[in-house]
Short mmCIF file of C-alpha atoms in Angstrom, two decimals:
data_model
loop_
_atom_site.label_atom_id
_atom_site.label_comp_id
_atom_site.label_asym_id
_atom_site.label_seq_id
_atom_site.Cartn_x
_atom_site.Cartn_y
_atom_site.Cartn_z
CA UNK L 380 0.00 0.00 0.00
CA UNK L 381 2.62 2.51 1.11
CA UNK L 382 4.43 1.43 -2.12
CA UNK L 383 1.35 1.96 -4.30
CA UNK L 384 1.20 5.74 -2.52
CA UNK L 385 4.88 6.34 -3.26
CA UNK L 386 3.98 5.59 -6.67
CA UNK L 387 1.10 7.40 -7.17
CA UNK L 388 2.71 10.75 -5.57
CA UNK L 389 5.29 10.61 -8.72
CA UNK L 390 3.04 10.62 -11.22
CA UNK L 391 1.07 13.57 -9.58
CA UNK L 392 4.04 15.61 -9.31
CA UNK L 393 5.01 14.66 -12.84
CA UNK L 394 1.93 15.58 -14.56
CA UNK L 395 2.01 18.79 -12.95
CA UNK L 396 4.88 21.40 -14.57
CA UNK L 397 3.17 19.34 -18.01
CA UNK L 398 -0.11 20.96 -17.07
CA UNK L 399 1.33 24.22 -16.00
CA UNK L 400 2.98 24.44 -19.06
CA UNK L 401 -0.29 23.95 -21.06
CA UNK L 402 -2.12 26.63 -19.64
CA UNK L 403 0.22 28.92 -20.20
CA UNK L 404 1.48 27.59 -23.79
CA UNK L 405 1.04 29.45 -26.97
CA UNK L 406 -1.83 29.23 -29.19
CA UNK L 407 -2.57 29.95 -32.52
CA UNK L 408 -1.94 33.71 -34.17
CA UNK L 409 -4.99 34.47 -35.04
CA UNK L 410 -7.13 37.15 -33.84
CA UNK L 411 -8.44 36.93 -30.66
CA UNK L 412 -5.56 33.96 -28.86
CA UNK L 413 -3.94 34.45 -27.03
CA UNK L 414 -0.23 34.13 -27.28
CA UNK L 415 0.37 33.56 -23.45
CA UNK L 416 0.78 36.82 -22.25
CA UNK L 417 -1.51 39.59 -20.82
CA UNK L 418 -0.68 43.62 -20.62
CA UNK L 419 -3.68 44.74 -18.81
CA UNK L 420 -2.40 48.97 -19.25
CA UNK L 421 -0.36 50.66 -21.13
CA UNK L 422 3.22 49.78 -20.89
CA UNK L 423 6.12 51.67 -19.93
CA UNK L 424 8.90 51.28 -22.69
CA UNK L 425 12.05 53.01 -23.07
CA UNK L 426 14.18 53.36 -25.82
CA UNK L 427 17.08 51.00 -26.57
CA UNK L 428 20.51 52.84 -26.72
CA UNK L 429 21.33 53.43 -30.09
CA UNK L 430 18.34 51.79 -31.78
CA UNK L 431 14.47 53.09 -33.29
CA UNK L 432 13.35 50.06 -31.15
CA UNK L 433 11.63 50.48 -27.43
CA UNK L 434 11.21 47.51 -25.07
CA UNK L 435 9.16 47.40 -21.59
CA UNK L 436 11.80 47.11 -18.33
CA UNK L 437 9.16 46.06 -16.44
CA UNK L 438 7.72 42.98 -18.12
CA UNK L 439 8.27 39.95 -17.72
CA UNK L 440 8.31 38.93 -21.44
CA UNK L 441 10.37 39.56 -24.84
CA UNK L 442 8.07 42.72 -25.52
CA UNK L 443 9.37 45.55 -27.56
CA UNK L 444 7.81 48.07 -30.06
CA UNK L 445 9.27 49.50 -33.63
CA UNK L 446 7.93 50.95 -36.69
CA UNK L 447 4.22 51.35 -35.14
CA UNK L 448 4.11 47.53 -34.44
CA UNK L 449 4.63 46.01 -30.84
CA UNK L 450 6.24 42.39 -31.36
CA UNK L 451 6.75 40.24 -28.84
CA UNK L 452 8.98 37.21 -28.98
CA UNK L 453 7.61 34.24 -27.31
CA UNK L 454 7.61 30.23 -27.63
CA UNK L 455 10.30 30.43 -30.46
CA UNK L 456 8.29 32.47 -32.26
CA UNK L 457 7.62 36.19 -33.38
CA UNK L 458 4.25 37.91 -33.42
CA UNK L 459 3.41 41.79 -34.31
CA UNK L 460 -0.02 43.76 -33.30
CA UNK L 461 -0.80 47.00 -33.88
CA UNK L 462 -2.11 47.21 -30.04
CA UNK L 463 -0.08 46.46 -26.87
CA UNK L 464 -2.30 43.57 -25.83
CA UNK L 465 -3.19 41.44 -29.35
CA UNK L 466 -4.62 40.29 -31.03
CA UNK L 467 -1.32 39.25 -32.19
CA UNK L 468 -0.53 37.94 -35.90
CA UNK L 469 2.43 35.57 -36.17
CA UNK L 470 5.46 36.63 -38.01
CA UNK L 471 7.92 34.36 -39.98
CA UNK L 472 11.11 34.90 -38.70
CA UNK L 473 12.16 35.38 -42.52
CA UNK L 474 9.89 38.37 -42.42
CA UNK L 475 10.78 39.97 -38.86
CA UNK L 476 12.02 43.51 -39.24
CA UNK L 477 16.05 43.86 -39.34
CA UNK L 478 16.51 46.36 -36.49
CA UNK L 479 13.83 43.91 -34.14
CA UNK L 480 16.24 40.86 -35.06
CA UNK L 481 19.48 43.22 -33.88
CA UNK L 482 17.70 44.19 -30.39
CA UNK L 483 20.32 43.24 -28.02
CA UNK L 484 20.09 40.22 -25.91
CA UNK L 485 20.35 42.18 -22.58
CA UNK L 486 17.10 43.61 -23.28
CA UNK L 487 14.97 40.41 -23.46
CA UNK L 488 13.53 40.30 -20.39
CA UNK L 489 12.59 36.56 -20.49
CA UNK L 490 15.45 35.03 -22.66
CA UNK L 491 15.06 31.01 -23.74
CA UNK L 492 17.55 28.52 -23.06
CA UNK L 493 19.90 29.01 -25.79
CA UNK L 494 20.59 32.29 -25.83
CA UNK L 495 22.98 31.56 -22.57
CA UNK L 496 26.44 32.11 -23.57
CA UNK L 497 26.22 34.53 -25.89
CA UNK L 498 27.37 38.51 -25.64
CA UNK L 499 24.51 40.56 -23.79
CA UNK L 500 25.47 43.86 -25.94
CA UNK L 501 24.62 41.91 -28.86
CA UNK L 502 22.22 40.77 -30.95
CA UNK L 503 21.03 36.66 -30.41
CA UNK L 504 22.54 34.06 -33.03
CA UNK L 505 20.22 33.99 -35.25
CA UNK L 506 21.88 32.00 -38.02
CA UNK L 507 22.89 29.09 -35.79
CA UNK L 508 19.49 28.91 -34.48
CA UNK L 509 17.00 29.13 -37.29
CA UNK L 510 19.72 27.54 -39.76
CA UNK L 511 21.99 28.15 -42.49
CA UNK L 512 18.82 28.65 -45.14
CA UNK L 513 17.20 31.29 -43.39
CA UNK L 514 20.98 33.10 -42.74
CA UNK L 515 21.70 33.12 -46.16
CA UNK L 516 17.79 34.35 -47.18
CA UNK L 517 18.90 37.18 -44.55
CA UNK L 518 22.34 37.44 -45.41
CA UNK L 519 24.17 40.60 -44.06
CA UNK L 520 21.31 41.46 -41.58
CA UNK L 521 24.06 41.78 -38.48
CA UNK L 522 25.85 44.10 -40.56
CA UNK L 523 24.94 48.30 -40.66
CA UNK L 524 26.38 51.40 -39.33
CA UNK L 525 24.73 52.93 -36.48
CA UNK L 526 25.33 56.27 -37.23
CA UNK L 527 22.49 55.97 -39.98
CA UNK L 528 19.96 54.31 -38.11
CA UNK L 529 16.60 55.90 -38.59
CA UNK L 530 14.70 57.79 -35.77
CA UNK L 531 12.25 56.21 -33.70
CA UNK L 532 8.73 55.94 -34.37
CA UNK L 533 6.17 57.25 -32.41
CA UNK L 534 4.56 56.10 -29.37
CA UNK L 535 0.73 55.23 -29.77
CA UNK L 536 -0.04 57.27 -25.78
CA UNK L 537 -3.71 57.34 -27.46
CA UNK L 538 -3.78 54.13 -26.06
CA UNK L 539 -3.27 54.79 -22.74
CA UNK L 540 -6.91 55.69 -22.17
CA UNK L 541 -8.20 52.13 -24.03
CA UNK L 542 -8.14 49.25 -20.86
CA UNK L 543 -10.26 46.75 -19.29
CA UNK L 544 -13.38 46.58 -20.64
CA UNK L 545 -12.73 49.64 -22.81
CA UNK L 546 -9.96 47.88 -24.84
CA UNK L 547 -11.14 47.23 -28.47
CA UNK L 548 -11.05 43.81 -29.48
CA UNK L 549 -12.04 43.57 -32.65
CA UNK L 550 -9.27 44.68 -35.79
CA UNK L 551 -12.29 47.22 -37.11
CA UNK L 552 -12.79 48.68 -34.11
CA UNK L 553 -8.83 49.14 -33.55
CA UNK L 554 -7.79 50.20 -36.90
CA UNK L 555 -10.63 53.23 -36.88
CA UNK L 556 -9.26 54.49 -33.61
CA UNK L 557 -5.25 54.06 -34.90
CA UNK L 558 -6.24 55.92 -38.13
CA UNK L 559 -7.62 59.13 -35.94
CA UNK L 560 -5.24 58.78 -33.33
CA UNK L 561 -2.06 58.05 -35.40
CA UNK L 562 -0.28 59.40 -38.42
CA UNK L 563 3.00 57.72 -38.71
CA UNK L 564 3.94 55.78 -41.92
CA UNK L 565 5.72 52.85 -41.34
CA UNK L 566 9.10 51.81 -43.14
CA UNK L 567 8.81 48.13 -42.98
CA UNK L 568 6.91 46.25 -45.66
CA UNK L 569 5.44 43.69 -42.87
CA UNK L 570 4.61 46.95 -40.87
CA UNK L 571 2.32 48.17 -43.93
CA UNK L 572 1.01 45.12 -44.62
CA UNK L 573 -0.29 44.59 -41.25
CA UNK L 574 -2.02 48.04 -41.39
CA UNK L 575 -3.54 47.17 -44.69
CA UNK L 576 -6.95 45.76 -45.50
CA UNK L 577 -5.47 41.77 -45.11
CA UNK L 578 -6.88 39.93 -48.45
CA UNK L 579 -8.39 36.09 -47.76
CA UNK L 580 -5.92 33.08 -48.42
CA UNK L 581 -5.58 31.58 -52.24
CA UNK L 582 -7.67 34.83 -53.16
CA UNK L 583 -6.22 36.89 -55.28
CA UNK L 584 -6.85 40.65 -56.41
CA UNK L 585 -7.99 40.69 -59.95
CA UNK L 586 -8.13 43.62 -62.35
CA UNK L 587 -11.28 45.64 -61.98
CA UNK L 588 -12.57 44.97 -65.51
CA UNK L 589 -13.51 48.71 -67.23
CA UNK L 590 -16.99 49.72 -67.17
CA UNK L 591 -19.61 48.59 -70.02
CA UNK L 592 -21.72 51.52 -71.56
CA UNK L 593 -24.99 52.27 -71.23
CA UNK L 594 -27.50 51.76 -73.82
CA UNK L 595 -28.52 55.32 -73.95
CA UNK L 596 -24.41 56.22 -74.19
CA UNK L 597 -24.00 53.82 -76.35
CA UNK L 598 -26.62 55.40 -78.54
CA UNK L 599 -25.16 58.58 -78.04
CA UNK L 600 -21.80 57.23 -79.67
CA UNK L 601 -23.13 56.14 -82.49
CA UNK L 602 -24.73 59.85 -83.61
CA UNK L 603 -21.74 61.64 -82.74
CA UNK L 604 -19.69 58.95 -84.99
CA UNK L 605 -22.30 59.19 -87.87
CA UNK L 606 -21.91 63.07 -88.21
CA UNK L 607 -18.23 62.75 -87.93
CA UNK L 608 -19.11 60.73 -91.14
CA UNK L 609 -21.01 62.63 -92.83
CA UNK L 610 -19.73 65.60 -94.98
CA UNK L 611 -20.26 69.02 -93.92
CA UNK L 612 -23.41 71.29 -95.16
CA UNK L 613 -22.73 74.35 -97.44
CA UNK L 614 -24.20 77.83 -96.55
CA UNK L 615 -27.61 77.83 -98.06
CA UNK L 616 -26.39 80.36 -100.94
CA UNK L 617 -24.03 78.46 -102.09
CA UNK L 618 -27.05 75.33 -102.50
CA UNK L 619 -28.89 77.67 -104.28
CA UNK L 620 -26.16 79.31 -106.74
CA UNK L 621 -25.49 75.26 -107.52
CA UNK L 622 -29.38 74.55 -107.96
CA UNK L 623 -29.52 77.80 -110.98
CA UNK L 624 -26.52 76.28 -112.70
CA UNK L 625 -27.95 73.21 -113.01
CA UNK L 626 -31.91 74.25 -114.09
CA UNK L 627 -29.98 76.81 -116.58
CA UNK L 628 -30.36 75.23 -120.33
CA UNK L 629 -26.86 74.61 -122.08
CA UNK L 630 -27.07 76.50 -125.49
CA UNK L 631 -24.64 74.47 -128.20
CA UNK L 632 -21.62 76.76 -129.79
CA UNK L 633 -23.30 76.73 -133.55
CA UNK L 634 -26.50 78.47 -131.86
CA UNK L 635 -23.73 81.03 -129.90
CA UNK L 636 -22.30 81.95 -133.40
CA UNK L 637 -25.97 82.49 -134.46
CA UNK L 638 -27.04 84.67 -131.76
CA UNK L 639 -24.26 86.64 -132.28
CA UNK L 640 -25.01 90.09 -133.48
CA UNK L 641 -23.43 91.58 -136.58
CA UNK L 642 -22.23 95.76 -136.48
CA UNK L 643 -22.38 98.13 -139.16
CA UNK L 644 -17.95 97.69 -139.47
CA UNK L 645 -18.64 94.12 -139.88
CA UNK L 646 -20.96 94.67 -142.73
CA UNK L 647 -18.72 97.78 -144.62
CA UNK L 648 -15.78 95.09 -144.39
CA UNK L 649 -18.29 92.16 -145.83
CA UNK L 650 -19.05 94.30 -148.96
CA UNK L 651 -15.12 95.24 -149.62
CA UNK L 652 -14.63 91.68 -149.86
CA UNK L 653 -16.99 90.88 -152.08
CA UNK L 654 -15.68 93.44 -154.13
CA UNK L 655 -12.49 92.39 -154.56
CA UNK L 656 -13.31 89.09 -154.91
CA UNK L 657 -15.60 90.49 -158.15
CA UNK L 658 -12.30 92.61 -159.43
CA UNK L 659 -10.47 89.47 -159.32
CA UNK L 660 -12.87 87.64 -161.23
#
């Protein structure tokens, strides 16, 4: 019996960090899990040294903010939202922003189990943890002079007033208040594509196809193109001038020659002709 206690005392304490761990595991990015983590307020963050990036001292959690997106790192895994408490989207680490992957590693407040050992002023291994594919897809991302790092964005404060029950949950709600509230433009191209109008998987946007006339335009068309066919009307003279000519008789030339009218001079030279002619004779 005592044996059969021992025994069953293991297995409690076994299955207990298993449960633990379930209830505070990560679930699924999509809006509305959560990721494990909950930021009741607004929280403080102050900027890192040298970087546009800002990261909260007093949480207990990877939780930073850049380029109008708080990202969080958590369970191996990166997720961005546009509001300090989610809903959170997931992030590909192939897609993380470069100056989020260079926070670093003295400013992750909950650090996993492999970044021991490496240099707290810099920024985590990346390449020997995600692999030599995804190093050489972000090849040289380590690499950049400080002196031209861009300014900060930002804060959101506007959201200091949003808590409790007064936090908006859903992305409608959210992305009306951020567009009144907030005018930044972000740099990153996962930063505007989170703020953008997110299109549904295998869905693709097609050409808007160009608007069919009406009927009555149509009809419209086809006047204007028959008068651009037709010739131009002459001035009503002119119509008539052409009409005269053409009801005017044509006289031949041998009726000309005998309505032609014969002078005096024309007769005195007649008669001296036939004179001579006689002389000759």
């Amino acid at each position: 019996m005592r044996y059969l206690l021992v025994v069953l005392s293991m297995l409690l304490c076994s299955a207990t960090p298993a449960q633990a761990q379930i209830s505070v595991g990560i679930g699924v990015a999509l809006p509305g899990i959560n990721i494990g983590i909950n930021v009741p307020a607004y929280p403080q963050l102050v900027q890192v040294p040298g970087y546009p990036v800002y990261y909260a001292p007093r949480m207990n959690s990877n939780y930073f903010f850049y380029d109008g997106l708080y990202w969080v790192y958590q369970g191996d895994n990166w997720y961005a939202s546009s509001w300090y408490n989610g809903p959170w989207q997931l992030t590909g680490p192939e897609y993380v922003p470069l100056f989020v992957l260079r926070i670093p590693v003295r400013y992750y407040r909950q650090p996993p189990m492999y970044f021991r050992g490496w240099r707290a002023d810099e920024a985590p291994r990346w390449g020997d943890h995600w692999g030599r594919d995804w190093e050489q897809r972000r090849s040289g991302w380590d690499q950049w002079d400080r002196r031209s790092a861009p300014r900060p964005a930002p804060l959101p404060v506007y959201q200091r007033q949003y808590s409790g029950e007064r936090y908006p949950r859903a992305a409608e709600q959210q992305n009306s208040i951020r567009s009144g509230n907030y005018r930044y433009q972000p740099r990153e191209a996962v930063t505007q594509q989170h703020f953008q109008q997110p299109v549904q998987p295998n869905q693709q946007r097609q050409p808007q196809p160009q608007p069919q006339p009406q009927p009555q335009q149509q009809q419209q068309q086809q006047r204007q193109q028959q008068r651009q066919s037709q010739p131009q009307p002459q001035p009503q003279w002119q119509q008539q001038q052409r009409q005269q000519e053409q009801q005017r008789p044509q006289t031949a030339p041998q009726d000309k020659a005998r309505d032609k009218k014969v002078t005096p001079q024309d007769k005195g030279r007649d008669n001296k002709n036939e004179e001579r002619d006689q002389g000759r004779g």
